mmCIF file of C-alpha atoms in Angstrom:
data_model
loop_
_atom_site.group_PDB
_atom_site.id
_atom_site.type_symbol
_atom_site.label_atom_id
_atom_site.label_comp_id
_atom_site.label_asym_id
_atom_site.label_seq_id
_atom_site.Cartn_x
_atom_site.Cartn_y
_atom_site.Cartn_z
ATOM 1 C CA MET A 1 -9.662 11.230 -5.835
ATOM 2 C CA LEU A 2 -9.254 7.524 -5.040
ATOM 3 C CA CYS A 3 -5.904 6.730 -6.680
ATOM 4 C CA MET A 4 -4.314 9.704 -4.884
ATOM 5 C CA PRO A 5 -6.824 10.720 -2.170
ATOM 6 C CA LYS A 6 -4.531 13.502 -0.916
ATOM 7 C CA GLY A 7 -3.261 14.639 -4.307
ATOM 8 C CA LEU A 8 0.305 14.530 -5.601
ATOM 9 C CA SER A 9 3.109 13.747 -3.188
ATOM 10 C CA PHE A 10 6.641 15.083 -3.674
ATOM 11 C CA ARG A 11 9.751 13.489 -2.172
ATOM 12 C CA THR A 12 13.528 13.928 -2.345
ATOM 13 C CA GLN A 13 16.325 11.342 -2.367
ATOM 14 C CA ALA A 14 16.318 11.432 1.461
ATOM 15 C CA ASP A 15 12.695 10.186 1.708
ATOM 16 C CA GLN A 16 11.137 6.726 1.436
ATOM 17 C CA ARG A 17 10.157 6.043 -2.182
ATOM 18 C CA GLU A 18 9.236 2.364 -2.168
ATOM 19 C CA PRO A 19 6.249 1.536 -4.429
ATOM 20 C CA ARG A 20 2.962 1.183 -2.524
ATOM 21 C CA PHE A 21 -0.189 -0.773 -3.353
ATOM 22 C CA HIS A 22 -3.736 -0.037 -2.303
ATOM 23 C CA SER A 23 -7.237 -0.776 -3.515
ATOM 24 C CA PHE A 24 -10.505 1.159 -3.446
ATOM 25 C CA ILE A 25 -14.175 0.643 -4.202
ATOM 26 C CA ILE A 26 -16.863 2.655 -5.984
ATOM 27 C CA THR A 27 -20.493 1.852 -5.114
ATOM 28 C CA LYS A 28 -23.026 2.942 -7.736
ATOM 29 C CA GLU A 29 -26.631 4.031 -7.171
ATOM 30 C CA ASP A 30 -27.972 0.522 -7.878
ATOM 31 C CA GLY A 31 -25.654 -0.985 -5.235
ATOM 32 C CA SER A 32 -23.237 -2.569 -7.731
ATOM 33 C CA ARG A 33 -19.545 -2.220 -6.936
ATOM 34 C CA THR A 34 -16.477 -1.497 -9.017
ATOM 35 C CA TYR A 35 -13.009 -2.181 -7.646
ATOM 36 C CA GLY A 36 -9.828 -0.226 -8.285
ATOM 37 C CA PHE A 37 -6.270 -1.446 -7.687
ATOM 38 C CA VAL A 38 -3.460 1.099 -7.525
ATOM 39 C CA HIS A 39 0.329 0.767 -7.743
ATOM 40 C CA THR A 40 1.906 4.077 -6.677
ATOM 41 C CA PHE A 41 5.569 4.809 -7.348
ATOM 42 C CA TYR A 42 7.880 7.831 -7.499
ATOM 43 C CA GLU A 43 9.438 9.212 -10.660
ATOM 44 C CA GLU A 44 12.168 11.832 -10.953
ATOM 45 C CA VAL A 45 10.977 15.334 -11.871
ATOM 46 C CA THR A 46 13.005 16.577 -14.844
ATOM 47 C CA SER A 47 11.228 19.909 -15.429
ATOM 48 C CA PRO A 48 13.401 22.829 -14.182
ATOM 49 C CA GLN A 49 10.245 24.965 -13.771
ATOM 50 C CA ILE A 50 8.638 22.476 -11.370
ATOM 51 C CA CYS A 51 11.885 22.097 -9.376
ATOM 52 C CA SER A 52 12.160 25.878 -9.106
ATOM 53 C CA ALA A 53 8.500 26.198 -8.042
ATOM 54 C CA MET A 54 8.962 23.490 -5.400
ATOM 55 C CA GLN A 55 12.007 25.293 -3.987
ATOM 56 C CA THR A 56 9.896 28.455 -3.652
ATOM 57 C CA LEU A 57 7.109 26.477 -1.933
ATOM 58 C CA TYR A 58 9.569 24.958 0.555
ATOM 59 C CA GLN A 59 10.882 28.416 1.385
ATOM 60 C CA MET A 60 7.314 29.737 1.856
ATOM 61 C CA HIS A 61 6.442 26.764 4.049
ATOM 62 C CA ASN A 62 9.518 27.218 6.205
ATOM 63 C CA ALA A 63 8.757 30.922 6.617
ATOM 64 C CA GLU A 64 5.161 30.123 7.676
ATOM 65 C CA HIS A 65 6.397 27.353 9.963
ATOM 66 C CA ALA A 66 8.819 29.748 11.660
ATOM 67 C CA SER A 67 6.137 32.396 12.105
ATOM 68 C CA THR A 68 3.622 29.944 13.594
ATOM 69 C CA ASN A 69 6.207 28.811 16.158
ATOM 70 C CA ALA A 70 6.674 32.390 17.310
ATOM 71 C CA PRO A 71 4.979 33.235 20.644
ATOM 72 C CA SER A 72 2.726 35.862 19.065
ATOM 73 C CA SER A 73 1.317 33.594 16.374
ATOM 74 C CA SER A 74 -2.397 32.856 16.287
ATOM 75 C CA SER A 75 -3.969 29.419 16.057
ATOM 76 C CA SER A 76 -5.615 30.248 12.724
ATOM 77 C CA SER A 77 -2.291 30.881 11.015
ATOM 78 C CA SER A 78 -1.021 27.553 12.339
ATOM 79 C CA SER A 79 -3.826 25.579 10.739
ATOM 80 C CA SER A 80 -3.499 27.357 7.407
ATOM 81 C CA SER A 81 0.232 26.647 7.405
ATOM 82 C CA SER A 82 -0.189 22.895 7.639
ATOM 83 C CA SER A 83 -3.128 22.681 5.239
ATOM 84 C CA SER A 84 -1.530 24.842 2.536
ATOM 85 C CA MET A 85 1.133 22.183 1.912
ATOM 86 C CA ASP A 86 -1.042 19.165 2.611
ATOM 87 C CA SER A 87 -1.477 17.907 -0.949
ATOM 88 C CA LEU A 88 2.009 18.903 -2.078
ATOM 89 C CA ALA A 89 4.408 17.137 0.237
ATOM 90 C CA SER A 90 3.470 14.527 2.795
ATOM 91 C CA SER A 91 6.987 14.749 4.205
ATOM 92 C CA LEU A 92 6.220 18.317 5.252
ATOM 93 C CA ASP A 93 3.091 17.172 7.049
ATOM 94 C CA GLU A 94 5.229 14.787 9.064
ATOM 95 C CA ALA A 95 7.711 17.590 9.746
ATOM 96 C CA ASP A 96 4.895 19.574 11.383
ATOM 97 C CA SER A 97 4.212 16.826 13.899
ATOM 98 C CA PRO A 98 6.023 17.008 17.242
ATOM 99 C CA THR A 99 6.862 13.309 17.438
ATOM 100 C CA SER A 100 10.463 12.253 17.844
ATOM 101 C CA SER A 101 10.153 9.752 14.973
ATOM 102 C CA SER A 102 9.908 12.598 12.473
ATOM 103 C CA ALA A 103 12.801 14.624 13.900
ATOM 104 C CA SER A 104 15.101 13.778 10.986
ATOM 105 C CA SER A 105 12.555 14.739 8.331
ATOM 106 C CA SER A 106 11.740 17.886 10.306
ATOM 107 C CA SER A 107 15.344 19.091 10.349
ATOM 108 C CA ARG A 108 15.718 18.343 6.647
ATOM 109 C CA ALA A 109 12.465 20.091 5.740
ATOM 110 C CA MET A 110 13.359 23.111 7.833
ATOM 111 C CA GLY A 111 16.610 23.380 5.852
ATOM 112 C CA GLY A 112 14.524 23.789 2.696
ATOM 113 C CA TYR A 113 14.562 22.036 -0.659
ATOM 114 C CA ASP A 114 17.586 23.011 -2.740
ATOM 115 C CA SER A 115 17.167 22.231 -6.453
ATOM 116 C CA SER A 116 20.946 22.330 -6.986
ATOM 117 C CA ARG A 117 21.546 19.741 -4.248
ATOM 118 C CA ASP A 118 18.411 17.582 -4.040
ATOM 119 C CA THR A 119 16.680 15.326 -6.549
ATOM 120 C CA LEU A 120 12.908 15.839 -6.685
ATOM 121 C CA TYR A 121 10.490 12.934 -7.184
ATOM 122 C CA VAL A 122 6.718 12.980 -7.730
ATOM 123 C CA SER A 123 4.121 10.253 -7.194
ATOM 124 C CA LYS A 124 2.587 8.456 -10.157
ATOM 125 C CA ALA A 125 -0.067 5.767 -10.120
ATOM 126 C CA LEU A 126 -0.949 2.799 -12.314
ATOM 127 C CA CYS A 127 -4.585 1.824 -11.759
ATOM 128 C CA LEU A 128 -6.657 -1.121 -12.936
ATOM 129 C CA ILE A 129 -10.472 -1.028 -12.661
ATOM 130 C CA THR A 130 -12.342 -4.350 -12.450
ATOM 131 C CA PRO A 131 -15.933 -5.486 -11.802
ATOM 132 C CA ILE A 132 -14.739 -8.375 -9.573
ATOM 133 C CA PRO A 133 -12.176 -7.966 -6.748
ATOM 134 C CA PHE A 134 -9.314 -10.098 -8.062
ATOM 135 C CA MET A 135 -6.897 -8.292 -5.746
ATOM 136 C CA HIS A 136 -3.887 -10.608 -5.970
ATOM 137 C CA ALA A 137 -4.053 -10.968 -9.766
ATOM 138 C CA CYS A 138 -4.339 -7.188 -10.259
ATOM 139 C CA ARG A 139 -1.530 -6.519 -7.793
ATOM 140 C CA HIS A 140 0.807 -8.905 -9.620
ATOM 141 C CA PHE A 141 -0.068 -7.470 -13.036
ATOM 142 C CA LEU A 142 0.499 -3.838 -11.966
ATOM 143 C CA SER A 143 3.767 -4.756 -10.260
ATOM 144 C CA GLN A 144 5.012 -6.466 -13.429
ATOM 145 C CA LEU A 145 3.909 -3.496 -15.558
ATOM 146 C CA HIS A 146 5.863 -1.123 -13.319
ATOM 147 C CA ARG A 147 8.910 -3.393 -13.576
ATOM 148 C CA ALA A 148 8.641 -3.169 -17.363
ATOM 149 C CA VAL A 149 8.408 0.644 -17.225
ATOM 150 C CA THR A 150 11.564 0.968 -15.117
ATOM 151 C CA ALA A 151 13.613 -1.959 -16.495
ATOM 152 C CA GLN A 152 16.973 -1.290 -18.144
ATOM 153 C CA THR A 153 16.061 -3.612 -21.018
ATOM 154 C CA ALA A 154 12.675 -3.334 -22.719
ATOM 155 C CA PRO A 155 10.167 -6.210 -22.271
ATOM 156 C CA PRO A 156 9.588 -8.626 -25.190
ATOM 157 C CA LEU A 157 6.572 -6.644 -26.496
ATOM 158 C CA PRO A 158 5.630 -2.930 -26.452
ATOM 159 C CA LEU A 159 3.980 -1.815 -23.189
ATOM 160 C CA GLU A 160 0.751 -0.966 -25.029
ATOM 161 C CA SER A 161 0.333 -4.608 -26.059
ATOM 162 C CA TYR A 162 0.234 -5.764 -22.422
ATOM 163 C CA VAL A 163 -2.348 -3.092 -21.562
ATOM 164 C CA HIS A 164 -4.447 -4.062 -24.625
ATOM 165 C CA ASN A 165 -4.191 -7.733 -23.672
ATOM 166 C CA ILE A 166 -5.481 -7.295 -20.098
ATOM 167 C CA LEU A 167 -8.316 -5.002 -21.241
ATOM 168 C CA TYR A 168 -9.561 -6.762 -24.374
ATOM 169 C CA GLU A 169 -8.113 -10.269 -24.672
ATOM 170 C CA VAL A 170 -8.097 -11.746 -21.133
ATOM 171 C CA PRO A 171 -11.670 -12.977 -20.503
ATOM 172 C CA LEU A 172 -13.458 -12.861 -17.167
ATOM 173 C CA PRO A 173 -13.339 -16.431 -15.799
ATOM 174 C CA ALA A 174 -16.694 -18.190 -15.738
ATOM 175 C CA PRO A 175 -18.166 -18.983 -12.279
ATOM 176 C CA GLY A 176 -16.405 -22.002 -10.791
ATOM 177 C CA ARG A 177 -13.446 -21.746 -13.174
ATOM 178 C CA THR A 178 -9.775 -20.813 -12.793
ATOM 179 C CA LEU A 179 -8.027 -18.569 -15.326
ATOM 180 C CA LYS A 180 -4.297 -18.416 -15.999
ATOM 181 C CA PHE A 181 -2.995 -15.596 -18.187
ATOM 182 C CA HIS A 182 0.404 -14.100 -18.896
ATOM 183 C CA GLY A 183 1.428 -10.795 -17.371
ATOM 184 C CA VAL A 184 4.563 -9.058 -18.615
ATOM 185 C CA TYR A 185 7.107 -11.483 -17.123
ATOM 186 C CA GLU A 186 5.243 -14.229 -15.240
ATOM 187 C CA PRO A 187 1.883 -16.012 -15.472
ATOM 188 C CA ILE A 188 -0.963 -14.848 -13.211
ATOM 189 C CA VAL A 189 -3.808 -17.012 -11.854
ATOM 190 C CA CYS A 190 -7.256 -15.959 -10.646
ATOM 191 C CA GLN A 191 -10.143 -18.128 -9.510
ATOM 192 C CA ARG A 192 -13.868 -17.341 -9.482
ATOM 193 C CA PRO A 193 -16.201 -19.191 -7.090
ATOM 194 C CA GLY A 194 -19.076 -21.256 -8.441
ATOM 195 C CA LEU A 195 -22.719 -20.183 -8.147
ATOM 196 C CA GLY A 196 -23.279 -22.446 -5.124
ATOM 197 C CA GLU A 197 -20.100 -21.359 -3.324
ATOM 198 C CA LEU A 198 -19.278 -18.485 -1.000
ATOM 199 C CA PRO A 199 -18.706 -15.133 -2.778
ATOM 200 C CA LEU A 200 -15.175 -14.205 -3.806
ATOM 201 C CA ALA A 201 -13.143 -12.854 -0.865
ATOM 202 C CA ASP A 202 -9.688 -12.018 -2.193
ATOM 203 C CA PHE A 203 -8.862 -9.677 0.708
ATOM 204 C CA PRO A 204 -7.120 -11.728 3.442
ATOM 205 C CA LEU A 205 -9.560 -12.340 6.314
ATOM 206 C CA ALA A 206 -6.807 -13.477 8.667
ATOM 207 C CA GLU A 207 -5.069 -10.125 8.216
ATOM 208 C CA ALA A 208 -8.205 -8.263 9.318
ATOM 209 C CA PHE A 209 -8.194 -10.300 12.560
ATOM 210 C CA THR A 210 -4.464 -9.688 13.012
ATOM 211 C CA LEU A 211 -4.822 -5.934 12.508
ATOM 212 C CA LEU A 212 -7.655 -5.490 15.037
ATOM 213 C CA GLY A 213 -7.453 -8.506 17.315
ATOM 214 C CA VAL A 214 -10.286 -11.024 17.682
ATOM 215 C CA GLU A 215 -12.154 -9.194 20.469
ATOM 216 C CA ASN A 216 -12.040 -5.803 18.724
ATOM 217 C CA LEU A 217 -13.181 -7.316 15.444
ATOM 218 C CA VAL A 218 -16.158 -8.951 17.148
ATOM 219 C CA GLN A 219 -17.078 -5.555 18.636
ATOM 220 C CA VAL A 220 -16.861 -3.841 15.233
ATOM 221 C CA PHE A 221 -18.853 -6.716 13.696
ATOM 222 C CA THR A 222 -21.547 -6.115 16.332
ATOM 223 C CA CYS A 223 -21.697 -2.418 15.346
ATOM 224 C CA THR A 224 -22.061 -3.478 11.716
ATOM 225 C CA LEU A 225 -24.973 -5.828 12.485
ATOM 226 C CA LEU A 226 -26.650 -3.030 14.456
ATOM 227 C CA GLU A 227 -26.155 -0.616 11.504
ATOM 228 C CA MET A 228 -24.216 2.019 13.407
ATOM 229 C CA GLN A 229 -21.743 4.598 12.090
ATOM 230 C CA ILE A 230 -18.284 3.039 11.785
ATOM 231 C CA LEU A 231 -15.158 5.054 11.041
ATOM 232 C CA LEU A 232 -11.920 3.196 10.299
ATOM 233 C CA TYR A 233 -8.684 5.123 10.871
ATOM 234 C CA SER A 234 -5.202 4.185 9.612
ATOM 235 C CA GLN A 235 -2.110 5.635 7.932
ATOM 236 C CA ASP A 236 -2.257 2.848 5.337
ATOM 237 C CA TYR A 237 -4.967 2.880 2.632
ATOM 238 C CA GLN A 238 -4.763 -0.875 2.089
ATOM 239 C CA ARG A 239 -5.356 -1.556 5.797
ATOM 240 C CA LEU A 240 -8.587 0.447 5.571
ATOM 241 C CA MET A 241 -9.722 -1.718 2.644
ATOM 242 C CA THR A 242 -8.616 -4.993 4.272
ATOM 243 C CA VAL A 243 -10.624 -4.326 7.450
ATOM 244 C CA ALA A 244 -13.671 -2.907 5.626
ATOM 245 C CA GLU A 245 -13.830 -5.794 3.155
ATOM 246 C CA GLY A 246 -13.160 -8.293 5.955
ATOM 247 C CA ILE A 247 -16.125 -7.041 7.991
ATOM 248 C CA THR A 248 -18.519 -6.947 5.031
ATOM 249 C CA THR A 249 -17.364 -10.418 3.917
ATOM 250 C CA LEU A 250 -18.136 -11.825 7.377
ATOM 251 C CA LEU A 251 -21.674 -10.388 7.133
ATOM 252 C CA PHE A 252 -22.596 -13.039 4.539
ATOM 253 C CA PRO A 253 -25.415 -13.937 3.831
ATOM 254 C CA PHE A 254 -26.327 -10.350 4.778
ATOM 255 C CA GLN A 255 -25.080 -7.294 2.876
ATOM 256 C CA TRP A 256 -24.165 -3.796 4.071
ATOM 257 C CA GLN A 257 -26.838 -1.624 2.431
ATOM 258 C CA HIS A 258 -25.705 1.788 3.686
ATOM 259 C CA VAL A 259 -22.945 4.247 2.777
ATOM 260 C CA TYR A 260 -19.741 2.289 2.131
ATOM 261 C CA VAL A 261 -16.573 4.322 1.455
ATOM 262 C CA PRO A 262 -13.513 2.423 2.788
ATOM 263 C CA ILE A 263 -11.206 5.245 1.614
ATOM 264 C CA LEU A 264 -12.681 8.712 2.016
ATOM 265 C CA PRO A 265 -10.909 11.295 -0.192
ATOM 266 C CA ALA A 266 -9.727 14.425 1.621
ATOM 267 C CA SER A 267 -12.161 16.544 -0.419
ATOM 268 C CA LEU A 268 -15.184 14.550 0.834
ATOM 269 C CA LEU A 269 -14.689 14.825 4.601
ATOM 270 C CA HIS A 270 -18.136 16.450 4.894
ATOM 271 C CA PHE A 271 -19.572 12.953 4.246
ATOM 272 C CA LEU A 272 -18.844 12.247 7.930
ATOM 273 C CA ASP A 273 -21.694 14.644 8.810
ATOM 274 C CA ALA A 274 -24.250 12.300 7.212
ATOM 275 C CA PRO A 275 -26.976 11.376 9.773
ATOM 276 C CA VAL A 276 -27.146 7.799 8.435
ATOM 277 C CA PRO A 277 -25.347 4.508 9.126
ATOM 278 C CA TYR A 278 -22.027 4.330 7.299
ATOM 279 C CA LEU A 279 -18.798 2.373 7.054
ATOM 280 C CA MET A 280 -16.001 4.742 6.040
ATOM 281 C CA GLY A 281 -12.227 4.880 6.220
ATOM 282 C CA LEU A 282 -10.053 7.903 6.912
ATOM 283 C CA GLN A 283 -6.295 8.121 6.456
ATOM 284 C CA SER A 284 -4.417 9.391 9.508
ATOM 285 C CA LYS A 285 -1.208 11.396 9.460
ATOM 286 C CA GLU A 286 1.840 10.224 11.370
ATOM 287 C CA GLY A 287 1.847 11.748 14.834
ATOM 288 C CA THR A 288 -1.696 13.171 14.582
ATOM 289 C CA ASP A 289 -3.517 13.175 17.904
ATOM 290 C CA ARG A 290 -6.956 11.504 17.897
ATOM 291 C CA SER A 291 -8.360 14.425 19.952
ATOM 292 C CA LYS A 292 -7.753 16.813 17.022
ATOM 293 C CA LEU A 293 -10.293 14.948 14.880
ATOM 294 C CA GLU A 294 -13.612 16.785 14.780
ATOM 295 C CA LEU A 295 -16.129 13.981 14.445
ATOM 296 C CA PRO A 296 -19.901 14.614 14.498
ATOM 297 C CA GLN A 297 -22.541 12.642 16.416
ATOM 298 C CA GLU A 298 -20.026 10.675 18.441
ATOM 299 C CA ALA A 299 -22.776 9.073 20.552
ATOM 300 C CA ASN A 300 -23.567 6.646 17.721
ATOM 301 C CA LEU A 301 -20.044 6.356 16.300
ATOM 302 C CA CYS A 302 -17.712 3.364 16.463
ATOM 303 C CA PHE A 303 -14.174 4.734 16.002
ATOM 304 C CA VAL A 304 -11.627 2.096 14.939
ATOM 305 C CA ASP A 305 -7.928 3.010 15.166
ATOM 306 C CA ILE A 306 -6.421 0.140 13.173
ATOM 307 C CA ASP A 307 -2.745 1.057 13.633
ATOM 308 C CA ASN A 308 -3.035 1.170 17.440
ATOM 309 C CA HIS A 309 -5.457 -1.805 17.840
ATOM 310 C CA TYR A 310 -7.892 0.504 19.627
ATOM 311 C CA ILE A 311 -11.646 1.106 19.293
ATOM 312 C CA GLU A 312 -14.114 3.538 20.854
ATOM 313 C CA LEU A 313 -17.608 2.077 21.075
ATOM 314 C CA PRO A 314 -20.923 3.977 20.897
ATOM 315 C CA GLU A 315 -22.857 4.770 24.060
ATOM 316 C CA ASP A 316 -25.210 2.096 25.451
ATOM 317 C CA PHE A 317 -23.423 -0.573 23.453
ATOM 318 C CA PRO A 318 -24.988 -4.061 23.813
ATOM 319 C CA HIS A 319 -22.807 -7.138 24.278
ATOM 320 C CA PHE A 320 -22.541 -9.796 21.592
ATOM 321 C CA PRO A 321 -24.388 -12.939 22.860
ATOM 322 C CA ASN A 322 -22.017 -15.512 24.435
ATOM 323 C CA LYS A 323 -19.140 -13.243 23.469
ATOM 324 C CA THR A 324 -16.444 -14.901 25.617
ATOM 325 C CA GLU A 325 -17.109 -18.390 24.231
ATOM 326 C CA PHE A 326 -17.463 -17.054 20.700
ATOM 327 C CA THR A 327 -14.157 -15.141 20.895
ATOM 328 C CA GLN A 328 -12.401 -18.241 22.247
ATOM 329 C CA GLU A 329 -13.781 -20.390 19.440
ATOM 330 C CA LEU A 330 -12.687 -17.836 16.816
ATOM 331 C CA SER A 331 -9.170 -17.708 18.277
ATOM 332 C CA GLU A 332 -8.871 -21.505 18.052
ATOM 333 C CA VAL A 333 -10.086 -21.503 14.418
ATOM 334 C CA LEU A 334 -7.532 -18.816 13.517
ATOM 335 C CA LEU A 335 -4.721 -20.831 15.135
#
């Protein structure tokens, strides 16, 4: 649910298939957190049965798409058409959107998937679970592991030995110490703060400011201090984590004690109905209109559209004290 929040994604040779990285967090009942780091890539589908099934699904989708565009179609059939393919092919979701940027994928999708002409790829994920958010170290290790999987020549040792090493032989660095260990190809370094230092913040704070802008981030920070409902919205899972972790890091010495789900899986959307303070993140689709989102209790909701540098504040929102001077000072520090 958190490595692939929308399920498997299928692509063809005409689609983008660059590896993607994102992280997630699991908060347990006692408040302790576990971090996950995910390297998602695409691998060719070699099963003739799956290729044949996908061709049938494309044809069904195109038939539904054509029927929903007919003048006599009902709105209910339109929604079922887009949701029926949602977890199977994200490229089809984009084809449903009316934006000009997806015109090329739309024309290709409408032509249908042809197993004799197209190569089918499916998403796969390598995930590493850690008790401490060593984001950069985990990202480098997973990237090197993927390189070893796809390399023409095999790495020096069997793949299993590298997995065994990271799980059982690389120790957690002691507080205040730096650890250097070998990945598959290159050494990796991670550093743990001492007991008297600030907590580890491996998610780039400057990037959170860049994504939202100083003024918007101060507004969202205000909502966090006032324990309101905050919903982050972005196409990119890692952006959701970067902003969420940035805000909660800036809260120090306070801690966010309420619901904290920076990436909300598609199957848990009902969590947004919770009548409690929360900080959650929702992935947007390309071309999706904000007005189509059905969000409950909007009077107390801070909606943060990361990709468009836009926020909607709750009603009767108080101003941060000395906000103009504070924003100016922050901008100078960032420079």
